[in-house]
Amino acid sequence: MMKHSKLLLFGLALAIAGCEKETAPPTPTPTTSAGGGGLKIVFIPKDTGNVYFKDVIRGFEDASKEIGAEFTTIGPAVADATSQISYIKEQVQRGVDVIAIAANSPDALNQALDEAKAKGITVITVDADVAGNESHRDVAVLQTDFTKVGPSQVELLGSLIGYEGDFAILSATTDAPNQNAWIATMKETLKQPKYAKMKLVDIVYGNDESQKSTTVCEALLSKYPNLRGIISPTSVGLASAAQTLYLSGEYPGGPKVKGKGIELTGLSTPNLLKNFVQNGTVKSFQLWLPRDMGYIATYLAQQIHSGKLKPAEGVTFEAGKLGKRTIGKMNVVAAGELLTFDKSNIGKYDF
Ligand code: RAM
């Protein structure tokens, strides 16, 4: 823990140095030999303020302890498309062995990731892939079967609003590769006859920032008086929307409800949503186990970096306590199942 916070401080100092002077080279550390203990892994989240990534980081820490790797995490304060570039470059300079990153853009990172790969660094996207630019990373560890998230979210909202009515999406940033992929499959799903009476009226972006998410959610509530639902496929967005809807009193059974009220669902952590499920603002929502992504990525990184594993579709590998895993299409590993939380089960989860 002590070591970790020291490393964090060290990373922070590098980041600050990087901000002050674009070209200031951070102290380079020699790259350790692959495979054995001392493997240097860094994880760059979308932004450092998002608590969702704490659990992803815990997975990295757990597995790093098990294999004797040296894990650090550092990242930008905001989830802008280009905000991670300077961090990637600094970590290349530092001489890490593995860069794991939750990409804020499908294409803005290409050059920086190529520079990392050219230095022999293993590049893994975790949680958000460089969609359409997969050749710029070695492998991706994503939440769950990506194709199921959008359809499942539409079905969940549909079941809450009787498959009828106007609804909006409150997303993360306009560039977010994961949210954009889910939104694309939501739109596809809506073409099915079952959802013919559900109308997507707007998509707004809260940038994974609480304040911005709150502001855009308030705007949705005043702009669409007939709104029946909101899907927010971001942990920050859904928590902010829940707070906004609770304060507005417009949820079903709420003090200011007009007609049937607004049903809110999406993707978030049980700890962020617990109060809102208990007070009736949100009936049910979904997520996966973020920790498993970090855990699996660590084992996978070690095996790729040591040359023991060549990522390809159908190749299997051992991921510590989580057992055997298989690399899928486009070198993507799906970490686990999509879970649905409601009053009956939310108490069992703590993350
Ligand atoms: C936010 C981030 C993350 C996403 C979750 C659901 O924390 O946008 O990338 O996977 O929400």
CSV table of C-alpha atoms and ligand atoms in Angstrom, one decimal:
chain,number,residue,atom,x,y,z
A,1,MET,CA,0.0,0.0,0.0
A,2,MET,CA,2.8,2.3,1.1
A,3,LYS,CA,4.8,1.4,-2.0
A,4,HIS,CA,1.8,1.9,-4.2
A,5,SER,CA,1.0,5.4,-2.9
A,6,LYS,CA,4.7,6.3,-3.3
A,7,LEU,CA,4.5,5.2,-6.9
A,8,LEU,CA,1.3,7.1,-7.3
A,9,LEU,CA,3.0,10.2,-6.0
A,10,PHE,CA,6.0,9.6,-8.3
A,11,GLY,CA,3.6,9.2,-11.2
A,12,LEU,CA,1.7,12.4,-10.2
A,13,ALA,CA,5.0,14.3,-10.1
A,14,LEU,CA,5.7,13.0,-13.6
A,15,ALA,CA,2.3,14.1,-14.8
A,16,ILE,CA,2.7,17.6,-13.3
A,17,ALA,CA,6.2,17.8,-14.8
A,18,GLY,CA,4.6,16.8,-18.1
A,19,CYS,CA,2.0,19.5,-17.9
A,20,GLU,CA,4.4,22.2,-17.0
A,21,LYS,CA,6.8,21.5,-19.8
A,22,GLU,CA,5.7,19.4,-22.7
A,23,THR,CA,9.2,18.2,-23.5
A,24,ALA,CA,10.6,17.5,-20.0
A,25,PRO,CA,11.7,13.9,-20.0
A,26,PRO,CA,10.6,11.9,-16.9
A,27,THR,CA,13.4,9.9,-15.3
A,28,PRO,CA,13.7,6.8,-17.4
A,29,THR,CA,13.8,3.5,-15.6
A,30,PRO,CA,15.3,0.4,-17.3
A,31,THR,CA,12.9,-2.0,-18.7
A,32,THR,CA,12.8,-5.2,-16.6
A,33,SER,CA,13.2,-8.6,-18.2
A,34,ALA,CA,9.9,-10.0,-19.4
A,35,GLY,CA,7.9,-12.7,-17.7
A,36,GLY,CA,9.4,-12.9,-14.2
A,37,GLY,CA,8.9,-10.7,-11.2
A,38,GLY,CA,9.3,-7.0,-11.6
A,39,LEU,CA,7.2,-6.7,-14.7
A,40,LYS,CA,6.2,-3.0,-14.8
A,41,ILE,CA,2.6,-2.5,-15.6
A,42,VAL,CA,0.8,0.9,-15.8
A,43,PHE,CA,-2.9,1.5,-16.1
A,44,ILE,CA,-4.2,4.7,-17.6
A,45,PRO,CA,-7.9,5.1,-16.9
A,46,LYS,CA,-10.2,7.5,-18.8
A,47,ASP,CA,-9.8,9.9,-16.0
A,48,THR,CA,-8.7,9.8,-12.4
A,49,GLY,CA,-11.8,11.2,-10.8
A,50,ASN,CA,-14.1,8.3,-11.9
A,51,VAL,CA,-14.5,5.9,-9.0
A,52,TYR,CA,-15.5,3.1,-11.3
A,53,PHE,CA,-11.9,2.7,-12.2
A,54,LYS,CA,-10.9,2.2,-8.6
A,55,ASP,CA,-12.3,-1.3,-8.8
A,56,VAL,CA,-10.6,-2.0,-12.2
A,57,ILE,CA,-7.4,-0.9,-10.4
A,58,ARG,CA,-8.0,-3.2,-7.5
A,59,GLY,CA,-8.1,-6.1,-10.0
A,60,PHE,CA,-4.7,-5.0,-11.4
A,61,GLU,CA,-3.3,-4.7,-7.9
A,62,ASP,CA,-4.5,-8.2,-6.8
A,63,ALA,CA,-3.1,-10.0,-9.8
A,64,SER,CA,0.1,-7.9,-9.7
A,65,LYS,CA,0.7,-9.1,-6.2
A,66,GLU,CA,0.1,-12.7,-7.2
A,67,ILE,CA,2.6,-12.6,-10.1
A,68,GLY,CA,5.1,-10.2,-8.5
A,69,ALA,CA,4.6,-7.4,-11.0
A,70,GLU,CA,5.1,-3.7,-10.2
A,71,PHE,CA,1.8,-1.9,-10.8
A,72,THR,CA,1.2,1.8,-11.1
A,73,THR,CA,-1.7,3.9,-12.3
A,74,ILE,CA,-1.7,7.4,-13.6
A,75,GLY,CA,-4.1,9.4,-15.9
A,76,PRO,CA,-5.6,12.6,-16.9
A,77,ALA,CA,-8.1,14.6,-14.9
A,78,VAL,CA,-10.6,14.8,-17.7
A,79,ALA,CA,-11.7,12.2,-20.3
A,80,ASP,CA,-11.0,14.2,-23.4
A,81,ALA,CA,-10.1,12.4,-26.6
A,82,THR,CA,-6.4,13.6,-26.5
A,83,SER,CA,-5.9,13.9,-22.7
A,84,GLN,CA,-4.1,10.5,-22.4
A,85,ILE,CA,-1.5,11.1,-25.1
A,86,SER,CA,1.1,12.8,-22.9
A,87,TYR,CA,0.6,10.1,-20.2
A,88,ILE,CA,1.3,7.3,-22.7
A,89,LYS,CA,4.5,9.1,-23.9
A,90,GLU,CA,5.7,9.6,-20.3
A,91,GLN,CA,5.2,5.9,-19.5
A,92,VAL,CA,7.2,4.9,-22.6
A,93,GLN,CA,10.0,7.2,-21.4
A,94,ARG,CA,9.7,5.6,-17.9
A,95,GLY,CA,10.4,2.2,-19.5
A,96,VAL,CA,7.3,0.3,-18.5
A,97,ASP,CA,6.7,-3.2,-19.9
A,98,VAL,CA,3.0,-3.0,-20.2
A,99,ILE,CA,0.6,-0.1,-20.9
A,100,ALA,CA,-3.0,-0.9,-20.1
A,101,ILE,CA,-5.4,1.9,-21.1
A,102,ALA,CA,-9.2,2.6,-21.1
A,103,ALA,CA,-9.2,4.6,-24.3
A,104,ASN,CA,-10.9,8.0,-24.5
A,105,SER,CA,-10.9,7.9,-28.3
A,106,PRO,CA,-11.0,5.3,-31.0
A,107,ASP,CA,-8.2,6.9,-33.0
A,108,ALA,CA,-6.5,9.8,-31.3
A,109,LEU,CA,-4.1,7.5,-29.5
A,110,ASN,CA,-2.8,5.6,-32.6
A,111,GLN,CA,0.5,7.3,-32.9
A,112,ALA,CA,1.4,7.3,-29.2
A,113,LEU,CA,0.4,3.6,-28.9
A,114,ASP,CA,2.5,2.8,-32.0
A,115,GLU,CA,5.5,4.5,-30.3
A,116,ALA,CA,5.0,2.3,-27.3
A,117,LYS,CA,4.7,-0.9,-29.3
A,118,ALA,CA,7.9,0.0,-31.2
A,119,LYS,CA,9.7,0.1,-27.9
A,120,GLY,CA,8.5,-3.5,-27.2
A,121,ILE,CA,5.8,-2.4,-24.7
A,122,THR,CA,2.8,-4.6,-24.6
A,123,VAL,CA,-0.3,-2.5,-25.2
A,124,ILE,CA,-3.7,-3.7,-23.8
A,125,THR,CA,-6.9,-1.7,-23.9
A,126,VAL,CA,-9.1,-2.3,-20.9
A,127,ASP,CA,-12.8,-1.3,-20.6
A,128,ALA,CA,-12.7,1.0,-23.7
A,129,ASP,CA,-11.0,-0.3,-26.9
A,130,VAL,CA,-9.6,1.7,-29.8
A,131,ALA,CA,-12.5,0.5,-32.0
A,132,GLY,CA,-11.6,0.4,-35.6
A,133,ASN,CA,-7.9,0.8,-34.8
A,134,GLU,CA,-7.3,-2.5,-33.2
A,135,SER,CA,-3.9,-3.0,-34.8
A,136,HIS,CA,-2.5,-0.2,-32.5
A,137,ARG,CA,-2.9,-2.4,-29.5
A,138,ASP,CA,-2.0,-6.1,-28.8
A,139,VAL,CA,-5.2,-7.2,-27.1
A,140,ALA,CA,-8.3,-5.9,-25.4
A,141,VAL,CA,-10.0,-6.9,-22.2
A,142,LEU,CA,-13.5,-5.7,-22.2
A,143,GLN,CA,-16.3,-5.9,-19.7
A,144,THR,CA,-18.5,-8.6,-21.1
A,145,ASP,CA,-19.9,-9.7,-24.5
A,146,PHE,CA,-19.9,-6.3,-26.1
A,147,THR,CA,-22.7,-7.1,-28.5
A,148,LYS,CA,-25.1,-7.9,-25.6
A,149,VAL,CA,-24.9,-4.6,-23.7
A,150,GLY,CA,-26.9,-2.3,-26.0
A,151,PRO,CA,-29.8,-4.8,-26.6
A,152,SER,CA,-29.9,-5.7,-22.9
A,153,GLN,CA,-30.2,-2.0,-21.9
A,154,VAL,CA,-33.0,-1.4,-24.4
A,155,GLU,CA,-34.8,-4.5,-23.2
A,156,LEU,CA,-34.4,-3.4,-19.6
A,157,LEU,CA,-35.8,0.1,-20.2
A,158,GLY,CA,-38.6,-1.4,-22.4
A,159,SER,CA,-39.7,-3.8,-19.6
A,160,LEU,CA,-39.8,-0.8,-17.2
A,161,ILE,CA,-41.9,1.5,-19.5
A,162,GLY,CA,-44.2,-1.2,-21.1
A,163,TYR,CA,-42.2,-1.0,-24.4
A,164,GLU,CA,-43.8,2.4,-25.2
A,165,GLY,CA,-42.8,6.0,-25.0
A,166,ASP,CA,-40.1,8.6,-25.6
A,167,PHE,CA,-36.7,8.1,-24.1
A,168,ALA,CA,-33.3,9.7,-24.1
A,169,ILE,CA,-29.7,8.5,-23.7
A,170,LEU,CA,-27.3,10.3,-21.3
A,171,SER,CA,-23.9,9.2,-22.4
A,172,ALA,CA,-20.2,9.9,-21.4
A,173,THR,CA,-18.1,11.8,-23.9
A,174,THR,CA,-18.9,12.1,-27.6
A,175,ASP,CA,-15.7,10.1,-28.5
A,176,ALA,CA,-16.1,7.3,-25.9
A,177,PRO,CA,-15.5,4.2,-27.9
A,178,ASN,CA,-17.4,1.9,-25.5
A,179,GLN,CA,-20.5,4.0,-25.0
A,180,ASN,CA,-20.6,4.8,-28.7
A,181,ALA,CA,-20.5,1.1,-29.5
A,182,TRP,CA,-23.3,0.4,-27.1
A,183,ILE,CA,-25.4,3.2,-28.4
A,184,ALA,CA,-25.0,1.9,-32.0
A,185,THR,CA,-26.3,-1.5,-30.9
A,186,MET,CA,-29.2,0.2,-29.0
A,187,LYS,CA,-30.2,1.9,-32.2
A,188,GLU,CA,-30.1,-1.4,-34.1
A,189,THR,CA,-32.1,-3.1,-31.4
A,190,LEU,CA,-34.8,-0.4,-31.6
A,191,LYS,CA,-35.5,-1.5,-35.2
A,192,GLN,CA,-37.0,-4.8,-33.9
A,193,PRO,CA,-40.9,-4.8,-33.9
A,194,LYS,CA,-41.0,-5.4,-30.2
A,195,TYR,CA,-39.6,-1.9,-29.6
A,196,ALA,CA,-41.5,-0.1,-32.4
A,197,LYS,CA,-43.3,2.1,-29.9
A,198,MET,CA,-40.2,3.2,-28.1
A,199,LYS,CA,-38.8,6.4,-29.5
A,200,LEU,CA,-35.2,7.7,-28.9
A,201,VAL,CA,-35.7,11.4,-28.8
A,202,ASP,CA,-32.2,12.7,-27.8
A,203,ILE,CA,-28.6,11.7,-27.0
A,204,VAL,CA,-26.8,14.0,-24.6
A,205,TYR,CA,-23.3,13.9,-23.2
A,206,GLY,CA,-22.2,14.4,-19.6
A,207,ASN,CA,-18.5,13.7,-20.3
A,208,ASP,CA,-18.3,11.4,-17.3
A,209,GLU,CA,-18.4,14.5,-15.1
A,210,SER,CA,-21.0,14.7,-12.3
A,211,GLN,CA,-21.7,18.4,-12.8
A,212,LYS,CA,-22.0,18.3,-16.6
A,213,SER,CA,-24.1,15.1,-16.4
A,214,THR,CA,-26.5,16.7,-13.9
A,215,THR,CA,-26.9,19.8,-16.1
A,216,VAL,CA,-27.7,17.8,-19.3
A,217,CYS,CA,-30.1,15.6,-17.3
A,218,GLU,CA,-31.9,18.6,-16.0
A,219,ALA,CA,-32.1,20.0,-19.5
A,220,LEU,CA,-33.7,16.7,-20.7
A,221,LEU,CA,-36.3,16.8,-18.0
A,222,SER,CA,-37.4,20.3,-18.9
A,223,LYS,CA,-37.1,19.9,-22.7
A,224,TYR,CA,-39.2,16.7,-22.9
A,225,PRO,CA,-42.3,16.9,-20.7
A,226,ASN,CA,-43.5,13.5,-22.1
A,227,LEU,CA,-40.2,11.7,-21.4
A,228,ARG,CA,-40.9,8.1,-20.2
A,229,GLY,CA,-37.3,6.9,-19.8
A,230,ILE,CA,-33.6,7.6,-19.7
A,231,ILE,CA,-30.8,5.1,-20.3
A,232,SER,CA,-27.4,6.3,-19.0
A,233,PRO,CA,-24.7,3.8,-20.0
A,234,THR,CA,-22.0,5.4,-17.8
A,235,SER,CA,-21.4,5.0,-14.1
A,236,VAL,CA,-21.0,8.7,-13.6
A,237,GLY,CA,-23.9,9.7,-15.8
A,238,LEU,CA,-26.3,7.2,-14.2
A,239,ALA,CA,-25.4,8.3,-10.7
A,240,SER,CA,-25.9,12.0,-11.6
A,241,ALA,CA,-29.1,11.3,-13.4
A,242,ALA,CA,-30.4,9.3,-10.4
A,243,GLN,CA,-29.7,12.3,-8.1
A,244,THR,CA,-31.3,14.7,-10.6
A,245,LEU,CA,-34.4,12.6,-11.0
A,246,TYR,CA,-34.7,12.1,-7.3
A,247,LEU,CA,-34.5,15.8,-6.6
A,248,SER,CA,-37.0,16.5,-9.4
A,249,GLY,CA,-39.5,14.0,-7.9
A,250,GLU,CA,-40.5,12.9,-11.4
A,251,TYR,CA,-39.7,9.2,-11.0
A,252,PRO,CA,-42.7,6.7,-10.8
A,253,GLY,CA,-44.3,7.2,-7.4
A,254,GLY,CA,-42.3,10.4,-6.8
A,255,PRO,CA,-43.8,13.5,-5.2
A,256,LYS,CA,-43.8,15.5,-8.5
A,257,VAL,CA,-44.7,12.8,-10.9
A,258,LYS,CA,-46.6,13.7,-14.0
A,259,GLY,CA,-48.4,10.8,-15.6
A,260,LYS,CA,-46.5,7.6,-15.2
A,261,GLY,CA,-43.2,9.2,-14.4
A,262,ILE,CA,-39.7,8.7,-15.8
A,263,GLU,CA,-37.9,5.4,-15.5
A,264,LEU,CA,-34.2,5.6,-15.3
A,265,THR,CA,-31.7,2.8,-16.0
A,266,GLY,CA,-28.2,2.3,-17.4
A,267,LEU,CA,-24.8,1.1,-16.3
A,268,SER,CA,-23.3,2.0,-12.9
A,269,THR,CA,-21.8,0.5,-9.8
A,270,PRO,CA,-24.0,-0.9,-7.0
A,271,ASN,CA,-22.4,1.4,-4.4
A,272,LEU,CA,-23.2,4.5,-6.4
A,273,LEU,CA,-26.8,3.5,-7.0
A,274,LYS,CA,-27.7,1.7,-3.7
A,275,ASN,CA,-29.5,4.7,-2.1
A,276,PHE,CA,-31.5,5.4,-5.3
A,277,VAL,CA,-32.6,1.8,-5.6
A,278,GLN,CA,-33.6,1.7,-2.0
A,279,ASN,CA,-35.6,5.0,-2.2
A,280,GLY,CA,-37.3,3.9,-5.4
A,281,THR,CA,-35.8,6.4,-7.9
A,282,VAL,CA,-34.2,3.5,-9.9
A,283,LYS,CA,-35.7,0.1,-10.1
A,284,SER,CA,-32.9,-1.8,-11.9
A,285,PHE,CA,-29.7,-1.2,-13.8
A,286,GLN,CA,-26.7,-3.2,-15.0
A,287,LEU,CA,-22.9,-3.6,-14.8
A,288,TRP,CA,-20.3,-6.3,-14.7
A,289,LEU,CA,-17.4,-6.9,-12.2
A,290,PRO,CA,-14.9,-4.1,-13.2
A,291,ARG,CA,-12.2,-5.8,-11.0
A,292,ASP,CA,-12.1,-8.9,-13.2
A,293,MET,CA,-10.9,-6.7,-16.2
A,294,GLY,CA,-7.9,-5.5,-14.3
A,295,TYR,CA,-7.2,-9.0,-13.0
A,296,ILE,CA,-7.4,-10.7,-16.3
A,297,ALA,CA,-5.5,-8.0,-18.1
A,298,THR,CA,-2.5,-8.5,-15.7
A,299,TYR,CA,-2.2,-12.2,-16.4
A,300,LEU,CA,-2.7,-11.7,-20.1
A,301,ALA,CA,-0.1,-9.0,-20.2
A,302,GLN,CA,2.4,-11.1,-18.4
A,303,GLN,CA,2.0,-14.0,-20.8
A,304,ILE,CA,2.1,-11.8,-23.9
A,305,HIS,CA,5.1,-9.8,-22.8
A,306,SER,CA,7.1,-12.9,-22.0
A,307,GLY,CA,6.4,-14.2,-25.5
A,308,LYS,CA,4.6,-17.2,-24.1
A,309,LEU,CA,1.4,-16.2,-25.7
A,310,LYS,CA,0.7,-14.8,-29.2
A,311,PRO,CA,-2.7,-13.2,-29.1
A,312,ALA,CA,-5.0,-14.7,-31.7
A,313,GLU,CA,-8.7,-15.7,-31.9
A,314,GLY,CA,-9.3,-19.0,-30.1
A,315,VAL,CA,-6.1,-18.9,-28.0
A,316,THR,CA,-6.6,-19.8,-24.4
A,317,PHE,CA,-4.7,-18.6,-21.3
A,318,GLU,CA,-4.8,-19.0,-17.5
A,319,ALA,CA,-6.0,-16.0,-15.6
A,320,GLY,CA,-5.0,-16.9,-12.0
A,321,LYS,CA,-8.0,-17.5,-9.8
A,322,LEU,CA,-10.4,-16.8,-12.7
A,323,GLY,CA,-9.2,-19.8,-14.6
A,324,LYS,CA,-9.0,-20.5,-18.3
A,325,ARG,CA,-10.0,-17.7,-20.6
A,326,THR,CA,-10.2,-17.5,-24.4
A,327,ILE,CA,-9.3,-14.7,-26.8
A,328,GLY,CA,-12.1,-13.9,-29.1
A,329,LYS,CA,-12.6,-12.0,-32.4
A,330,MET,CA,-10.3,-9.0,-32.9
A,331,ASN,CA,-8.2,-10.2,-30.0
A,332,VAL,CA,-10.9,-9.2,-27.5
A,333,VAL,CA,-11.3,-11.0,-24.2
A,334,ALA,CA,-14.7,-10.6,-22.5
A,335,ALA,CA,-14.1,-10.5,-18.8
A,336,GLY,CA,-17.5,-11.7,-17.4
A,337,GLU,CA,-21.2,-11.6,-17.3
A,338,LEU,CA,-23.6,-8.6,-17.5
A,339,LEU,CA,-25.3,-8.4,-14.2
A,340,THR,CA,-28.7,-6.8,-13.4
A,341,PHE,CA,-29.1,-5.2,-10.0
A,342,ASP,CA,-32.3,-4.4,-8.2
A,343,LYS,CA,-33.7,-4.2,-4.6
A,344,SER,CA,-33.5,-8.0,-4.3
A,345,ASN,CA,-29.8,-8.3,-4.9
A,346,ILE,CA,-28.0,-4.9,-4.6
A,347,GLY,CA,-27.2,-5.4,-0.9
A,348,LYS,CA,-24.9,-8.4,-1.8
A,349,TYR,CA,-22.5,-6.2,-3.8
A,350,ASP,CA,-19.8,-3.8,-2.5
A,351,PHE,CA,-18.0,-2.0,-5.2
B,1,RAM,C1,-17.9,5.0,-16.8
B,1,RAM,C2,-16.9,4.9,-17.9
B,1,RAM,C3,-16.5,3.5,-18.2
B,1,RAM,C4,-17.8,2.6,-18.4
B,1,RAM,C5,-18.6,2.7,-17.2
B,1,RAM,C6,-19.9,1.9,-17.4
B,1,RAM,O1,-17.3,4.7,-15.6
B,1,RAM,O2,-17.4,5.6,-19.0
B,1,RAM,O3,-15.7,3.4,-19.4
B,1,RAM,O4,-17.4,1.3,-18.7
B,1,RAM,O5,-19.0,4.1,-17.0
